[in-house]
CSV table of C-alpha atoms in Angstrom, one decimal:
chain,number,residue,atom,x,y,z
A,1,MET,CA,2.6,17.4,3.4
A,2,ASN,CA,2.3,18.7,6.9
A,3,GLU,CA,-0.2,17.6,9.5
A,4,GLN,CA,-2.5,20.6,9.1
A,5,ASP,CA,-2.8,19.9,5.3
A,6,ARG,CA,-4.3,16.5,6.2
A,7,ARG,CA,-6.8,17.6,8.8
A,8,GLN,CA,-9.8,16.7,6.5
A,9,PRO,CA,-10.3,15.0,3.1
A,10,ASP,CA,-10.2,17.1,0.0
A,11,GLY,CA,-12.7,17.4,-2.8
A,12,CYS,CA,-11.7,17.3,-6.5
A,13,GLU,CA,-13.9,19.0,-9.1
A,14,ARG,CA,-12.5,16.8,-11.9
A,15,ALA,CA,-12.6,13.0,-12.1
A,16,LEU,CA,-9.5,11.7,-10.5
A,17,ASN,CA,-8.3,10.0,-13.7
A,18,GLU,CA,-8.3,13.4,-15.3
A,19,ALA,CA,-6.7,15.3,-12.4
A,20,TYR,CA,-3.7,13.0,-12.1
A,21,ASP,CA,-1.4,11.6,-14.9
A,22,THR,CA,-0.4,8.3,-13.2
A,23,ALA,CA,-2.2,5.9,-10.9
A,24,LEU,CA,0.2,4.1,-8.6
A,25,LEU,CA,-2.0,1.1,-7.8
A,26,ASP,CA,-1.5,-1.4,-5.0
A,27,LEU,CA,-2.6,-4.9,-6.1
A,28,ASP,CA,-3.7,-7.0,-3.1
A,29,GLY,CA,-7.0,-5.6,-1.8
A,30,VAL,CA,-7.3,-3.0,-4.6
A,31,VAL,CA,-7.2,-4.8,-8.0
A,32,TYR,CA,-7.5,-8.4,-6.8
A,33,ALA,CA,-7.7,-10.5,-3.7
A,34,GLY,CA,-5.7,-13.7,-4.2
A,35,GLY,CA,-6.6,-15.0,-7.7
A,36,GLU,CA,-9.8,-13.1,-8.1
A,37,ALA,CA,-10.3,-9.6,-9.5
A,38,ILE,CA,-12.1,-7.2,-7.2
A,39,ALA,CA,-15.6,-6.1,-8.3
A,40,HIS,CA,-15.5,-3.0,-10.7
A,41,ALA,CA,-11.6,-3.0,-10.8
A,42,VAL,CA,-11.1,-4.1,-14.4
A,43,ALA,CA,-13.8,-1.9,-15.9
A,44,SER,CA,-12.8,1.1,-13.9
A,45,LEU,CA,-9.1,0.8,-14.7
A,46,THR,CA,-9.8,0.2,-18.4
A,47,ALA,CA,-11.9,3.4,-18.5
A,48,ALA,CA,-9.1,5.3,-16.7
A,49,ARG,CA,-6.5,4.1,-19.2
A,50,GLU,CA,-8.6,4.8,-22.2
A,51,GLY,CA,-9.0,8.4,-20.8
A,52,GLY,CA,-5.2,8.8,-20.9
A,53,MET,CA,-4.1,7.9,-17.4
A,54,HIS,CA,-1.0,5.8,-17.1
A,55,LEU,CA,-1.5,2.8,-14.8
A,56,ALA,CA,1.4,1.5,-12.8
A,57,TYR,CA,1.0,-1.4,-10.3
A,58,VAL,CA,3.0,-1.0,-7.2
A,59,THR,CA,3.1,-3.9,-4.8
A,60,ASN,CA,4.7,-4.9,-1.6
A,61,ASN,CA,4.3,-8.5,-2.5
A,62,ALA,CA,7.8,-9.7,-3.5
A,63,ALA,CA,6.9,-13.3,-4.2
A,64,ARG,CA,6.2,-13.0,-8.0
A,65,THR,CA,8.1,-11.5,-10.9
A,66,PRO,CA,6.8,-8.5,-12.7
A,67,GLN,CA,6.2,-10.8,-15.7
A,68,ALA,CA,4.0,-13.0,-13.6
A,69,VAL,CA,2.0,-10.1,-12.2
A,70,ALA,CA,1.7,-8.6,-15.7
A,71,ASP,CA,0.4,-11.9,-17.1
A,72,GLN,CA,-2.2,-12.1,-14.3
A,73,LEU,CA,-3.4,-8.6,-14.9
A,74,THR,CA,-3.6,-9.2,-18.6
A,75,GLY,CA,-5.6,-12.3,-18.0
A,76,PHE,CA,-8.1,-10.2,-16.0
A,77,GLY,CA,-8.5,-8.1,-19.2
A,78,LEU,CA,-6.0,-5.4,-18.2
A,79,PRO,CA,-3.2,-5.5,-20.8
A,80,THR,CA,0.0,-4.9,-18.8
A,81,GLY,CA,3.7,-4.9,-19.6
A,82,THR,CA,6.5,-5.7,-17.1
A,83,ASP,CA,7.5,-2.1,-17.1
A,84,ASP,CA,4.2,-1.2,-15.6
A,85,VAL,CA,4.8,-3.4,-12.5
A,86,ILE,CA,7.0,-2.2,-9.6
A,87,THR,CA,7.6,-4.6,-6.7
A,88,SER,CA,9.2,-4.3,-3.3
A,89,ALA,CA,11.6,-7.0,-4.5
A,90,GLN,CA,13.0,-4.5,-7.0
A,91,ALA,CA,13.2,-1.8,-4.4
A,92,VAL,CA,15.0,-3.9,-1.9
A,93,ALA,CA,17.4,-5.3,-4.5
A,94,ARG,CA,18.4,-1.8,-5.4
A,95,LEU,CA,18.9,-0.9,-1.7
A,96,ILE,CA,21.1,-4.0,-1.2
A,97,SER,CA,23.1,-3.4,-4.3
A,98,GLU,CA,24.1,0.1,-3.0
A,99,GLN,CA,25.6,-1.4,0.1
A,100,VAL,CA,27.4,-4.6,-1.0
A,101,PRO,CA,30.0,-5.3,-3.7
A,102,ALA,CA,28.9,-6.1,-7.2
A,103,GLY,CA,28.3,-9.9,-7.6
A,104,ALA,CA,27.9,-10.4,-3.9
A,105,ARG,CA,26.0,-13.4,-2.5
A,106,VAL,CA,22.7,-12.6,-0.9
A,107,LEU,CA,20.8,-15.1,1.3
A,108,ALA,CA,17.3,-14.8,-0.3
A,109,ILE,CA,14.4,-16.0,1.9
A,110,GLY,CA,11.5,-15.4,-0.5
A,111,GLY,CA,9.9,-16.3,-3.8
A,112,GLU,CA,11.1,-16.2,-7.4
A,113,GLY,CA,10.3,-12.5,-7.7
A,114,LEU,CA,12.9,-11.7,-5.1
A,115,ARG,CA,15.6,-13.9,-6.7
A,116,VAL,CA,15.0,-12.4,-10.1
A,117,ALA,CA,15.2,-8.9,-8.7
A,118,LEU,CA,18.5,-9.7,-7.1
A,119,ARG,CA,20.0,-11.1,-10.3
A,120,GLU,CA,18.9,-8.0,-12.2
A,121,ARG,CA,21.1,-6.0,-9.8
A,122,GLY,CA,24.1,-8.3,-10.4
A,123,LEU,CA,23.7,-10.1,-7.1
A,124,GLU,CA,23.8,-13.9,-6.5
A,125,PRO,CA,20.9,-15.4,-4.5
A,126,VAL,CA,22.0,-18.3,-2.2
A,127,ALA,CA,20.0,-20.5,0.1
A,128,SER,CA,22.1,-21.1,3.2
A,129,ALA,CA,23.7,-19.0,5.9
A,130,ASP,CA,26.8,-21.1,5.3
A,131,ASP,CA,27.2,-19.8,1.8
A,132,ASP,CA,29.0,-16.7,3.1
A,133,PRO,CA,26.3,-14.1,2.1
A,134,ALA,CA,27.0,-10.4,2.2
A,135,ALA,CA,23.4,-9.8,3.1
A,136,VAL,CA,20.2,-11.6,4.0
A,137,VAL,CA,16.8,-10.5,2.6
A,138,GLN,CA,13.3,-11.6,3.4
A,139,GLY,CA,10.4,-11.3,1.0
A,140,TYR,CA,6.8,-12.8,1.0
A,141,ASP,CA,6.5,-16.4,-0.1
A,142,PRO,CA,3.4,-18.4,0.7
A,143,THR,CA,5.4,-21.7,0.5
A,144,LEU,CA,8.1,-20.6,3.0
A,145,ASP,CA,9.0,-23.3,5.6
A,146,TRP,CA,10.7,-23.3,9.0
A,147,GLY,CA,14.1,-24.3,7.6
A,148,ARG,CA,14.4,-21.2,5.5
A,149,LEU,CA,13.4,-18.9,8.3
A,150,ALA,CA,16.0,-20.6,10.5
A,151,GLU,CA,18.7,-19.9,7.8
A,152,ALA,CA,17.7,-16.2,8.0
A,153,ALA,CA,18.0,-16.3,11.8
A,154,TYR,CA,21.4,-17.9,11.7
A,155,ALA,CA,22.7,-15.3,9.3
A,156,VAL,CA,21.3,-12.4,11.3
A,157,GLN,CA,22.8,-13.8,14.5
A,158,ARG,CA,26.2,-13.8,12.7
A,159,GLY,CA,26.0,-10.1,12.0
A,160,VAL,CA,25.1,-10.4,8.3
A,161,PRO,CA,23.2,-7.2,7.2
A,162,TRP,CA,19.5,-7.8,7.2
A,163,PHE,CA,17.0,-6.5,4.7
A,164,ALA,CA,13.2,-7.0,4.2
A,165,SER,CA,11.2,-6.2,1.1
A,166,ASN,CA,8.3,-5.1,3.3
A,167,THR,CA,6.8,-5.6,6.7
A,168,ASP,CA,3.1,-5.9,6.0
A,169,LEU,CA,1.8,-8.1,8.8
A,170,THR,CA,-1.2,-9.3,6.7
A,171,ILE,CA,-2.2,-10.0,3.1
A,172,PRO,CA,-5.8,-10.3,1.7
A,173,LYS,CA,-6.7,-13.6,0.2
A,174,GLU,CA,-9.9,-15.1,-1.3
A,175,ARG,CA,-10.7,-16.8,2.0
A,176,GLY,CA,-9.8,-13.9,4.3
A,177,ILE,CA,-6.8,-12.1,5.8
A,178,ALA,CA,-3.6,-14.2,6.0
A,179,PRO,CA,-0.2,-13.5,7.6
A,180,GLY,CA,2.1,-11.3,5.5
A,181,ASN,CA,5.8,-10.9,5.2
A,182,GLY,CA,6.0,-8.7,8.3
A,183,ALA,CA,4.8,-11.6,10.4
A,184,LEU,CA,7.7,-13.8,9.1
A,185,VAL,CA,10.1,-10.9,9.7
A,186,GLU,CA,8.9,-10.9,13.3
A,187,VAL,CA,9.7,-14.6,13.5
A,188,VAL,CA,13.4,-14.0,12.6
A,189,ARG,CA,13.5,-10.9,14.9
A,190,ILE,CA,12.3,-13.0,17.9
A,191,ALA,CA,15.0,-15.6,17.2
A,192,ALA,CA,17.9,-13.3,16.2
A,193,GLY,CA,17.1,-9.8,17.5
A,194,GLY,CA,17.7,-6.6,15.7
A,195,ALA,CA,15.7,-5.1,12.8
A,196,PRO,CA,16.0,-5.2,9.1
A,197,GLN,CA,16.3,-2.3,6.6
A,198,VAL,CA,13.0,-2.1,4.9
A,199,ALA,CA,12.5,-1.1,1.3
A,200,GLY,CA,8.7,-1.5,0.6
A,201,LYS,CA,5.9,0.9,1.3
A,202,PRO,CA,5.8,3.1,3.3
A,203,GLN,CA,9.5,3.5,3.3
A,204,PRO,CA,11.3,6.0,0.9
A,205,PRO,CA,13.1,3.3,-1.2
A,206,MET,CA,9.8,2.1,-2.6
A,207,HIS,CA,8.7,5.6,-3.6
A,208,ARG,CA,12.1,6.3,-5.2
A,209,GLU,CA,11.9,3.0,-7.2
A,210,THR,CA,8.4,3.9,-8.4
A,211,VAL,CA,9.3,7.4,-9.5
A,212,LEU,CA,12.4,6.1,-11.3
A,213,ARG,CA,10.5,3.4,-13.2
A,214,THR,CA,7.3,5.4,-14.0
A,215,GLY,CA,8.5,9.0,-14.5
A,216,ALA,CA,5.2,10.1,-13.0
A,217,ARG,CA,4.8,13.9,-12.7
A,218,ARG,CA,1.4,14.1,-10.9
A,219,PRO,CA,0.8,10.6,-9.4
A,220,LEU,CA,-2.1,9.4,-7.3
A,221,VAL,CA,-1.4,6.6,-4.9
A,222,ILE,CA,-4.3,4.2,-4.7
A,223,GLY,CA,-4.4,1.6,-1.9
A,224,ASP,CA,-6.3,-0.3,0.8
A,225,ARG,CA,-3.8,0.0,3.7
A,226,LEU,CA,-3.3,3.0,5.9
A,227,ASP,CA,0.1,1.9,7.2
A,228,THR,CA,1.7,1.2,3.8
A,229,ASP,CA,-0.1,2.7,0.9
A,230,ILE,CA,-1.4,5.9,2.5
A,231,GLU,CA,1.6,6.5,4.8
A,232,GLY,CA,3.9,5.9,1.8
A,233,ALA,CA,2.0,8.5,-0.2
A,234,CYS,CA,2.3,10.9,2.8
A,235,ASN,CA,6.1,10.2,3.0
A,236,GLY,CA,6.5,10.9,-0.7
A,237,GLY,CA,4.4,14.1,-0.6
A,238,VAL,CA,1.8,12.9,-3.1
A,239,ASP,CA,-2.0,12.6,-3.0
A,240,SER,CA,-3.7,9.3,-2.2
A,241,LEU,CA,-7.1,7.5,-2.6
A,242,LEU,CA,-8.1,4.9,-0.1
A,243,VAL,CA,-10.5,2.2,-1.4
A,244,LEU,CA,-12.5,0.1,1.1
A,245,THR,CA,-12.1,-3.2,-0.7
A,246,GLY,CA,-9.1,-4.5,1.3
A,247,VAL,CA,-8.1,-4.5,5.0
A,248,THR,CA,-9.1,-1.0,6.2
A,249,THR,CA,-12.5,-0.6,7.8
A,250,ALA,CA,-14.4,2.7,8.1
A,251,ALA,CA,-13.8,2.7,11.9
A,252,GLN,CA,-10.0,2.3,11.4
A,253,LEU,CA,-10.1,5.2,8.9
A,254,LEU,CA,-11.8,7.5,11.4
A,255,ALA,CA,-9.1,6.7,14.0
A,256,ALA,CA,-6.2,7.2,11.6
A,257,PRO,CA,-3.3,9.3,12.8
A,258,PRO,CA,-2.2,12.2,10.5
A,259,GLN,CA,0.3,10.2,8.5
A,260,HIS,CA,-2.4,7.6,7.7
A,261,ARG,CA,-5.0,10.0,6.4
A,262,PRO,CA,-5.8,9.8,2.6
A,263,THR,CA,-6.5,12.7,0.4
A,264,TYR,CA,-9.6,10.9,-0.9
A,265,VAL,CA,-11.7,7.9,0.1
A,266,ASP,CA,-14.1,5.8,-2.0
A,267,ALA,CA,-15.8,2.4,-1.9
A,268,ASP,CA,-13.8,0.9,-4.8
A,269,LEU,CA,-12.0,1.8,-8.0
A,270,ARG,CA,-15.0,3.4,-9.5
A,271,GLY,CA,-14.0,6.4,-7.4
A,272,LEU,CA,-11.1,6.9,-9.8
A,273,LEU,CA,-13.6,7.9,-12.6
A,274,ALA,CA,-15.6,10.5,-10.6
A,275,PRO,CA,-15.0,13.9,-8.9
A,276,GLN,CA,-14.6,13.7,-5.2
A,277,PRO,CA,-17.3,15.8,-3.4
A,278,PRO,CA,-16.0,18.7,-1.3
A,279,VAL,CA,-16.0,18.5,2.5
A,280,THR,CA,-16.8,22.0,3.9
A,281,PRO,CA,-16.9,23.5,7.4
A,282,GLU,CA,-20.5,24.2,8.6
A,283,ASP,CA,-21.7,25.2,12.1
A,284,GLY,CA,-18.8,23.7,14.0
A,285,GLY,CA,-18.9,20.5,12.0
A,286,PHE,CA,-18.4,19.4,8.4
A,287,ARG,CA,-20.7,18.9,5.5
A,288,CYS,CA,-20.4,16.5,2.5
A,289,GLY,CA,-23.3,16.0,0.2
A,290,GLY,CA,-26.5,15.6,2.3
A,291,PHE,CA,-24.6,14.8,5.6
A,292,ARG,CA,-23.3,17.0,8.4
A,293,ALA,CA,-20.9,15.5,10.9
A,294,GLY,CA,-19.5,16.9,14.2
A,295,ALA,CA,-18.2,15.9,17.5
A,296,ALA,CA,-20.2,16.2,20.8
A,297,GLY,CA,-19.2,14.9,24.2
A,298,GLY,CA,-16.3,12.9,22.8
A,299,ALA,CA,-18.5,11.1,20.3
A,300,LEU,CA,-19.1,11.6,16.6
A,301,VAL,CA,-22.6,12.6,15.5
A,302,LEU,CA,-23.9,12.3,11.9
A,303,GLU,CA,-27.1,14.1,10.6
A,304,GLY,CA,-28.8,14.2,7.3
A,305,ASP,CA,-29.1,11.7,4.5
A,306,GLY,CA,-27.5,10.8,1.2
A,307,ALA,CA,-24.7,8.6,-0.2
A,308,PRO,CA,-23.0,6.6,2.6
A,309,LEU,CA,-19.6,7.6,1.4
A,310,ASP,CA,-20.4,11.3,1.8
A,311,GLY,CA,-21.3,10.5,5.4
A,312,LEU,CA,-18.0,8.8,5.9
A,313,ARG,CA,-16.1,11.7,4.4
A,314,ALA,CA,-17.9,14.2,6.7
A,315,LEU,CA,-17.1,11.9,9.7
A,316,CYS,CA,-13.5,11.8,8.7
A,317,ALA,CA,-13.2,15.6,8.7
A,318,ALA,CA,-15.0,15.8,12.1
A,319,ALA,CA,-12.9,13.1,13.7
A,320,TRP,CA,-9.6,14.3,12.3
A,321,THR,CA,-10.3,17.9,13.3
A,322,ALA,CA,-11.8,17.4,16.7
A,323,ALA,CA,-8.8,15.4,17.9
A,324,GLY,CA,-5.5,15.3,16.0
A,325,ASP,CA,-5.0,11.7,17.3
A,326,GLY,CA,-8.4,10.6,16.1
A,327,SER,CA,-9.4,9.7,19.7
A,328,CYS,CA,-13.0,10.8,19.3
A,329,ALA,CA,-13.5,8.1,16.7
A,330,ALA,CA,-13.6,5.5,19.5
A,331,ASP,CA,-17.3,6.3,19.9
A,332,ALA,CA,-18.3,6.3,16.3
A,333,GLY,CA,-20.4,3.1,16.2
A,334,LYS,CA,-23.8,4.8,16.0
A,335,ALA,CA,-22.7,7.2,13.3
A,336,LEU,CA,-21.2,4.5,11.1
A,337,ALA,CA,-24.2,2.2,11.6
A,338,ARG,CA,-26.4,5.0,10.3
A,339,ILE,CA,-24.7,4.8,6.9
A,340,GLY,CA,-24.2,1.0,7.0
A,341,LEU,CA,-20.4,1.1,7.4
């Protein structure tokens, strides 16, 4: 999908769950935050599945096994099998297995999900840089301590090939935004130098793993992060829906560079069950519903009235068209305040 194709958000005359055969759903910030389901997520996904849409859960969180994730979702009232869960641990394990001998030892700095994924690929997880590993891999683990990070640094300093499940700097939790695996990867980089091969979103290995496991023909990526979910969809050439239940704010969306611009935007997963209103050029600006947005003097201007999300969609079109780098979005405070975002 080229830059011009992503200049403004698209409309969709049919409900999204009818227009696409498979939803590729991020978890943290989309379906749940920590141990709590996000408002409207369970009801919306249940309705989408009952309407014939395949639900697949695609997460950069490598800490837990697919079975643990499936059990949690089932506990929320979303019956889920392990085949419906795709993790960055699975993607990075496949990537490593393609570069080291069968049965090789891998220094695993992460949770049980990472170790299970490595074993499924015929690799042996080990805990020390002195265990002669053929590779070192980092994955998210909320219990990680200094000693395990030090083992990763020692291995990388010795020239052991370095991999990371993902490099998300943050992760949404019930109490707020917490450091993610990318922050811990940075700790090792500061100590040892270099950079790991990354498998998770937005990198191609994660998209490949998802397609191989789901068989999706017309997928819709649904996420809350511009730099992983939406960029991953852009890299894979598929459409995307950004929901505003996680880390991305309306202001950040307006300032998004081309590779971070979603096809659709909605407040939460209820947007999956409805058509997306068209955004159309009008008098040098863009109209969506009852709102018209444009750029004047380097600032975004919003006129009209209606659903706040329509105002945001019109503002996205104006910001992304007026300046390809989104620079005019820097002065969007008044326009966003007008719609309460």
